[in-house]
Amino acid sequence: VGIRRSLETRLRDHRPRQVLILGAGGAAAAAGLAAAQLGASDVHIVNRTPGRARLLVERLTAAGVNASVLEDRPSAEYDVIINATSLGLHEGDALPLSFEGVSTGLVLDLVYGLRQTAWTRMADAAGMDWIDGREVLLHQAVACYPLWFGTEAPIEHMRSALFDGVR
């Protein structure tokens, strides 16, 4: 829910056709399902371990997602590129992907913390729109809030607590 709603807020009425997901764990699976729910026609998975990427593609395909493993370095235009790896959790981590030879309308980095990641800084410098994991965390919390408290979530207060002073 958090991934889908974060993408919806930026994409608005634009349906993402080509989506690239970096990683093959649980976050990547959620990203693949969210992309399909938003109408993505092709979901490409890149992972350092191709076997894990193939397993994720099998799971996504069984769920009705048109997914495939991208074995080579990405070099195309994507509507959305999603980092579902842990790269960026720590200062000095390698970048999940350089944008050389790759273009996108939107970058989603599922990593979040008290600072912008090096990857989203690079996307920002290249003039790309980006979302970091705090936005996903916010939308997950907003979706769960009524279940916990029985009332509508105070989204602006929650957003302020997450983002004030950090962008």
PDB file of N, CA, C and O in Angstrom, residues 19-65:
ATOM      1  N   VAL A  19       8.810  -0.538 -15.716  1.00  0.00           N
ATOM      2  CA  VAL A  19       9.293  -0.340 -14.353  1.00  0.00           C
ATOM      3  C   VAL A  19      10.512  -1.229 -14.144  1.00  0.00           C
ATOM      4  O   VAL A  19      10.491  -2.412 -14.488  1.00  0.00           O
ATOM      5  N   LEU A  20      11.555  -0.657 -13.583  1.00  0.00           N
ATOM      6  CA  LEU A  20      12.779  -1.392 -13.249  1.00  0.00           C
ATOM      7  C   LEU A  20      12.879  -1.464 -11.734  1.00  0.00           C
ATOM      8  O   LEU A  20      12.798  -0.439 -11.057  1.00  0.00           O
ATOM      9  N   ILE A  21      13.037  -2.685 -11.219  1.00  0.00           N
ATOM     10  CA  ILE A  21      13.176  -2.886  -9.779  1.00  0.00           C
ATOM     11  C   ILE A  21      14.547  -3.478  -9.504  1.00  0.00           C
ATOM     12  O   ILE A  21      14.926  -4.501 -10.087  1.00  0.00           O
ATOM     13  N   LEU A  22      15.279  -2.835  -8.607  1.00  0.00           N
ATOM     14  CA  LEU A  22      16.597  -3.293  -8.191  1.00  0.00           C
ATOM     15  C   LEU A  22      16.432  -4.056  -6.890  1.00  0.00           C
ATOM     16  O   LEU A  22      15.966  -3.501  -5.900  1.00  0.00           O
ATOM     17  N   GLY A  23      16.768  -5.339  -6.902  1.00  0.00           N
ATOM     18  CA  GLY A  23      16.616  -6.174  -5.726  1.00  0.00           C
ATOM     19  C   GLY A  23      15.619  -7.292  -5.986  1.00  0.00           C
ATOM     20  O   GLY A  23      14.864  -7.251  -6.961  1.00  0.00           O
ATOM     21  N   ALA A  24      15.618  -8.304  -5.107  1.00  0.00           N
ATOM     22  CA  ALA A  24      14.732  -9.444  -5.318  1.00  0.00           C
ATOM     23  C   ALA A  24      14.176 -10.002  -4.009  1.00  0.00           C
ATOM     24  O   ALA A  24      13.751 -11.142  -3.952  1.00  0.00           O
ATOM     25  N   GLY A  25      14.145  -9.172  -2.972  1.00  0.00           N
ATOM     26  CA  GLY A  25      13.599  -9.614  -1.695  1.00  0.00           C
ATOM     27  C   GLY A  25      12.136  -9.220  -1.535  1.00  0.00           C
ATOM     28  O   GLY A  25      11.424  -8.959  -2.514  1.00  0.00           O
ATOM     29  N   GLY A  26      11.700  -9.163  -0.299  1.00  0.00           N
ATOM     30  CA  GLY A  26      10.312  -8.846   0.004  1.00  0.00           C
ATOM     31  C   GLY A  26       9.889  -7.464  -0.459  1.00  0.00           C
ATOM     32  O   GLY A  26       8.775  -7.281  -0.959  1.00  0.00           O
ATOM     33  N   ALA A  27      10.757  -6.474  -0.296  1.00  0.00           N
ATOM     34  CA  ALA A  27      10.427  -5.117  -0.745  1.00  0.00           C
ATOM     35  C   ALA A  27      10.287  -5.078  -2.262  1.00  0.00           C
ATOM     36  O   ALA A  27       9.414  -4.390  -2.801  1.00  0.00           O
ATOM     37  N   ALA A  28      11.128  -5.826  -2.957  1.00  0.00           N
ATOM     38  CA  ALA A  28      11.039  -5.888  -4.423  1.00  0.00           C
ATOM     39  C   ALA A  28       9.733  -6.555  -4.852  1.00  0.00           C
ATOM     40  O   ALA A  28       9.096  -6.133  -5.824  1.00  0.00           O
ATOM     41  N   ALA A  29       9.313  -7.581  -4.121  1.00  0.00           N
ATOM     42  CA  ALA A  29       8.038  -8.242  -4.428  1.00  0.00           C
ATOM     43  C   ALA A  29       6.881  -7.269  -4.253  1.00  0.00           C
ATOM     44  O   ALA A  29       5.990  -7.176  -5.105  1.00  0.00           O
ATOM     45  N   ALA A  30       6.893  -6.521  -3.162  1.00  0.00           N
ATOM     46  CA  ALA A  30       5.842  -5.524  -2.923  1.00  0.00           C
ATOM     47  C   ALA A  30       5.860  -4.458  -4.015  1.00  0.00           C
ATOM     48  O   ALA A  30       4.808  -4.030  -4.500  1.00  0.00           O
ATOM     49  N   ALA A  31       7.053  -4.044  -4.438  1.00  0.00           N
ATOM     50  CA  ALA A  31       7.170  -3.039  -5.493  1.00  0.00           C
ATOM     51  C   ALA A  31       6.621  -3.569  -6.815  1.00  0.00           C
ATOM     52  O   ALA A  31       5.948  -2.842  -7.556  1.00  0.00           O
ATOM     53  N   GLY A  32       6.886  -4.833  -7.109  1.00  0.00           N
ATOM     54  CA  GLY A  32       6.369  -5.433  -8.340  1.00  0.00           C
ATOM     55  C   GLY A  32       4.853  -5.488  -8.351  1.00  0.00           C
ATOM     56  O   GLY A  32       4.212  -5.181  -9.364  1.00  0.00           O
ATOM     57  N   LEU A  33       4.265  -5.874  -7.229  1.00  0.00           N
ATOM     58  CA  LEU A  33       2.804  -5.916  -7.131  1.00  0.00           C
ATOM     59  C   LEU A  33       2.212  -4.512  -7.236  1.00  0.00           C
ATOM     60  O   LEU A  33       1.201  -4.304  -7.914  1.00  0.00           O
ATOM     61  N   ALA A  34       2.836  -3.543  -6.574  1.00  0.00           N
ATOM     62  CA  ALA A  34       2.346  -2.159  -6.637  1.00  0.00           C
ATOM     63  C   ALA A  34       2.407  -1.630  -8.065  1.00  0.00           C
ATOM     64  O   ALA A  34       1.462  -0.986  -8.545  1.00  0.00           O
ATOM     65  N   ALA A  35       3.508  -1.918  -8.772  1.00  0.00           N
ATOM     66  CA  ALA A  35       3.648  -1.473 -10.163  1.00  0.00           C
ATOM     67  C   ALA A  35       2.545  -2.076 -11.030  1.00  0.00           C
ATOM     68  O   ALA A  35       1.939  -1.385 -11.858  1.00  0.00           O
ATOM     69  N   ALA A  36       2.276  -3.346 -10.834  1.00  0.00           N
ATOM     70  CA  ALA A  36       1.219  -4.005 -11.609  1.00  0.00           C
ATOM     71  C   ALA A  36      -0.148  -3.410 -11.288  1.00  0.00           C
ATOM     72  O   ALA A  36      -0.967  -3.190 -12.184  1.00  0.00           O
ATOM     73  N   GLN A  37      -0.403  -3.126 -10.017  1.00  0.00           N
ATOM     74  CA  GLN A  37      -1.687  -2.516  -9.629  1.00  0.00           C
ATOM     75  C   GLN A  37      -1.868  -1.140 -10.260  1.00  0.00           C
ATOM     76  O   GLN A  37      -2.993  -0.712 -10.494  1.00  0.00           O
ATOM     77  N   LEU A  38      -0.762  -0.462 -10.529  1.00  0.00           N
ATOM     78  CA  LEU A  38      -0.829   0.852 -11.174  1.00  0.00           C
ATOM     79  C   LEU A  38      -0.890   0.746 -12.693  1.00  0.00           C
ATOM     80  O   LEU A  38      -0.937   1.752 -13.383  1.00  0.00           O
ATOM     81  N   GLY A  39      -0.854  -0.486 -13.206  1.00  0.00           N
ATOM     82  CA  GLY A  39      -1.006  -0.701 -14.639  1.00  0.00           C
ATOM     83  C   GLY A  39       0.271  -0.883 -15.417  1.00  0.00           C
ATOM     84  O   GLY A  39       0.263  -0.798 -16.649  1.00  0.00           O
ATOM     85  N   ALA A  40       1.395  -1.141 -14.741  1.00  0.00           N
ATOM     86  CA  ALA A  40       2.660  -1.345 -15.466  1.00  0.00           C
ATOM     87  C   ALA A  40       2.526  -2.516 -16.421  1.00  0.00           C
ATOM     88  O   ALA A  40       2.006  -3.575 -16.057  1.00  0.00           O
ATOM     89  N   SER A  41       2.991  -2.331 -17.636  1.00  0.00           N
ATOM     90  CA  SER A  41       2.913  -3.419 -18.610  1.00  0.00           C
ATOM     91  C   SER A  41       4.134  -4.331 -18.528  1.00  0.00           C
ATOM     92  O   SER A  41       4.037  -5.509 -18.855  1.00  0.00           O
ATOM     93  N   ASP A  42       5.277  -3.803 -18.087  1.00  0.00           N
ATOM     94  CA  ASP A  42       6.496  -4.603 -17.973  1.00  0.00           C
ATOM     95  C   ASP A  42       7.235  -4.238 -16.694  1.00  0.00           C
ATOM     96  O   ASP A  42       7.520  -3.063 -16.453  1.00  0.00           O
ATOM     97  N   VAL A  43       7.555  -5.251 -15.900  1.00  0.00           N
ATOM     98  CA  VAL A  43       8.335  -5.074 -14.684  1.00  0.00           C
ATOM     99  C   VAL A  43       9.617  -5.868 -14.858  1.00  0.00           C
ATOM    100  O   VAL A  43       9.575  -7.084 -15.045  1.00  0.00           O
ATOM    101  N   HIS A  44      10.745  -5.178 -14.831  1.00  0.00           N
ATOM    102  CA  HIS A  44      12.053  -5.815 -15.006  1.00  0.00           C
ATOM    103  C   HIS A  44      12.754  -5.858 -13.650  1.00  0.00           C
ATOM    104  O   HIS A  44      12.798  -4.863 -12.936  1.00  0.00           O
ATOM    105  N   ILE A  45      13.319  -7.015 -13.325  1.00  0.00           N
ATOM    106  CA  ILE A  45      13.998  -7.225 -12.051  1.00  0.00           C
ATOM    107  C   ILE A  45      15.492  -7.387 -12.308  1.00  0.00           C
ATOM    108  O   ILE A  45      15.898  -8.189 -13.157  1.00  0.00           O
ATOM    109  N   VAL A  46      16.291  -6.635 -11.553  1.00  0.00           N
ATOM    110  CA  VAL A  46      17.749  -6.762 -11.585  1.00  0.00           C
ATOM    111  C   VAL A  46      18.199  -7.094 -10.169  1.00  0.00           C
ATOM    112  O   VAL A  46      17.765  -6.440  -9.217  1.00  0.00           O
ATOM    113  N   ASN A  47      19.025  -8.103 -10.044  1.00  0.00           N
ATOM    114  CA  ASN A  47      19.552  -8.474  -8.736  1.00  0.00           C
ATOM    115  C   ASN A  47      20.953  -9.013  -8.912  1.00  0.00           C
ATOM    116  O   ASN A  47      21.274  -9.610  -9.948  1.00  0.00           O
ATOM    117  N   ARG A  48      21.788  -8.818  -7.904  1.00  0.00           N
ATOM    118  CA  ARG A  48      23.169  -9.320  -8.020  1.00  0.00           C
ATOM    119  C   ARG A  48      23.215 -10.833  -8.093  1.00  0.00           C
ATOM    120  O   ARG A  48      24.156 -11.414  -8.596  1.00  0.00           O
ATOM    121  N   THR A  49      22.156 -11.491  -7.582  1.00  0.00           N
ATOM    122  CA  THR A  49      22.046 -12.943  -7.669  1.00  0.00           C
ATOM    123  C   THR A  49      20.910 -13.272  -8.636  1.00  0.00           C
ATOM    124  O   THR A  49      19.735 -13.199  -8.265  1.00  0.00           O
ATOM    125  N   PRO A  50      21.232 -13.614  -9.893  1.00  0.00           N
ATOM    126  CA  PRO A  50      20.184 -13.864 -10.889  1.00  0.00           C
ATOM    127  C   PRO A  50      19.178 -14.936 -10.479  1.00  0.00           C
ATOM    128  O   PRO A  50      18.000 -14.853 -10.814  1.00  0.00           O
ATOM    129  N   GLY A  51      19.622 -15.939  -9.717  1.00  0.00           N
ATOM    130  CA  GLY A  51      18.705 -16.988  -9.284  1.00  0.00           C
ATOM    131  C   GLY A  51      17.590 -16.447  -8.398  1.00  0.00           C
ATOM    132  O   GLY A  51      16.427 -16.846  -8.524  1.00  0.00           O
ATOM    133  N   ARG A  52      17.928 -15.524  -7.522  1.00  0.00           N
ATOM    134  CA  ARG A  52      16.897 -14.894  -6.667  1.00  0.00           C
ATOM    135  C   ARG A  52      15.954 -14.047  -7.511  1.00  0.00           C
ATOM    136  O   ARG A  52      14.755 -13.992  -7.248  1.00  0.00           O
ATOM    137  N   ALA A  53      16.503 -13.388  -8.515  1.00  0.00           N
ATOM    138  CA  ALA A  53      15.655 -12.583  -9.412  1.00  0.00           C
ATOM    139  C   ALA A  53      14.673 -13.493 -10.149  1.00  0.00           C
ATOM    140  O   ALA A  53      13.488 -13.159 -10.282  1.00  0.00           O
ATOM    141  N   ARG A  54      15.144 -14.651 -10.605  1.00  0.00           N
ATOM    142  CA  ARG A  54      14.257 -15.595 -11.298  1.00  0.00           C
ATOM    143  C   ARG A  54      13.149 -16.098 -10.378  1.00  0.00           C
ATOM    144  O   ARG A  54      11.994 -16.234 -10.796  1.00  0.00           O
ATOM    145  N   LEU A  55      13.489 -16.378  -9.115  1.00  0.00           N
ATOM    146  CA  LEU A  55      12.465 -16.815  -8.161  1.00  0.00           C
ATOM    147  C   LEU A  55      11.412 -15.733  -7.945  1.00  0.00           C
ATOM    148  O   LEU A  55      10.210 -16.026  -7.878  1.00  0.00           O
ATOM    149  N   LEU A  56      11.851 -14.485  -7.836  1.00  0.00           N
ATOM    150  CA  LEU A  56      10.891 -13.394  -7.674  1.00  0.00           C
ATOM    151  C   LEU A  56      10.016 -13.256  -8.913  1.00  0.00           C
ATOM    152  O   LEU A  56       8.799 -13.076  -8.795  1.00  0.00           O
ATOM    153  N   VAL A  57      10.605 -13.374 -10.087  1.00  0.00           N
ATOM    154  CA  VAL A  57       9.817 -13.284 -11.320  1.00  0.00           C
ATOM    155  C   VAL A  57       8.766 -14.391 -11.359  1.00  0.00           C
ATOM    156  O   VAL A  57       7.618 -14.149 -11.745  1.00  0.00           O
ATOM    157  N   GLU A  58       9.131 -15.590 -10.932  1.00  0.00           N
ATOM    158  CA  GLU A  58       8.151 -16.684 -10.877  1.00  0.00           C
ATOM    159  C   GLU A  58       6.987 -16.330  -9.958  1.00  0.00           C
ATOM    160  O   GLU A  58       5.827 -16.549 -10.299  1.00  0.00           O
ATOM    161  N   ARG A  59       7.292 -15.786  -8.787  1.00  0.00           N
ATOM    162  CA  ARG A  59       6.246 -15.396  -7.834  1.00  0.00           C
ATOM    163  C   ARG A  59       5.362 -14.291  -8.403  1.00  0.00           C
ATOM    164  O   ARG A  59       4.140 -14.337  -8.276  1.00  0.00           O
ATOM    165  N   LEU A  60       5.988 -13.284  -9.010  1.00  0.00           N
ATOM    166  CA  LEU A  60       5.222 -12.176  -9.570  1.00  0.00           C
ATOM    167  C   LEU A  60       4.361 -12.635 -10.750  1.00  0.00           C
ATOM    168  O   LEU A  60       3.203 -12.240 -10.872  1.00  0.00           O
ATOM    169  N   THR A  61       4.940 -13.484 -11.582  1.00  0.00           N
ATOM    170  CA  THR A  61       4.193 -14.000 -12.735  1.00  0.00           C
ATOM    171  C   THR A  61       2.979 -14.799 -12.271  1.00  0.00           C
ATOM    172  O   THR A  61       1.886 -14.666 -12.820  1.00  0.00           O
ATOM    173  N   ALA A  62       3.156 -15.606 -11.229  1.00  0.00           N
ATOM    174  CA  ALA A  62       2.039 -16.374 -10.673  1.00  0.00           C
ATOM    175  C   ALA A  62       0.940 -15.461 -10.140  1.00  0.00           C
ATOM    176  O   ALA A  62      -0.234 -15.825 -10.118  1.00  0.00           O
ATOM    177  N   ALA A  63       1.321 -14.228  -9.745  1.00  0.00           N
ATOM    178  CA  ALA A  63       0.348 -13.254  -9.242  1.00  0.00           C
ATOM    179  C   ALA A  63      -0.220 -12.386 -10.368  1.00  0.00           C
ATOM    180  O   ALA A  63      -0.951 -11.438 -10.105  1.00  0.00           O
ATOM    181  N   GLY A  64       0.146 -12.706 -11.608  1.00  0.00           N
ATOM    182  CA  GLY A  64      -0.403 -11.975 -12.743  1.00  0.00           C
ATOM    183  C   GLY A  64       0.400 -10.777 -13.205  1.00  0.00           C
ATOM    184  O   GLY A  64      -0.073  -9.984 -14.020  1.00  0.00           O
ATOM    185  N   VAL A  65       1.621 -10.637 -12.714  1.00  0.00           N
ATOM    186  CA  VAL A  65       2.482  -9.516 -13.102  1.00  0.00           C
ATOM    187  C   VAL A  65       3.327  -9.927 -14.297  1.00  0.00           C
ATOM    188  O   VAL A  65       3.897 -11.020 -14.305  1.00  0.00           O
TER     189      VAL A  65
END
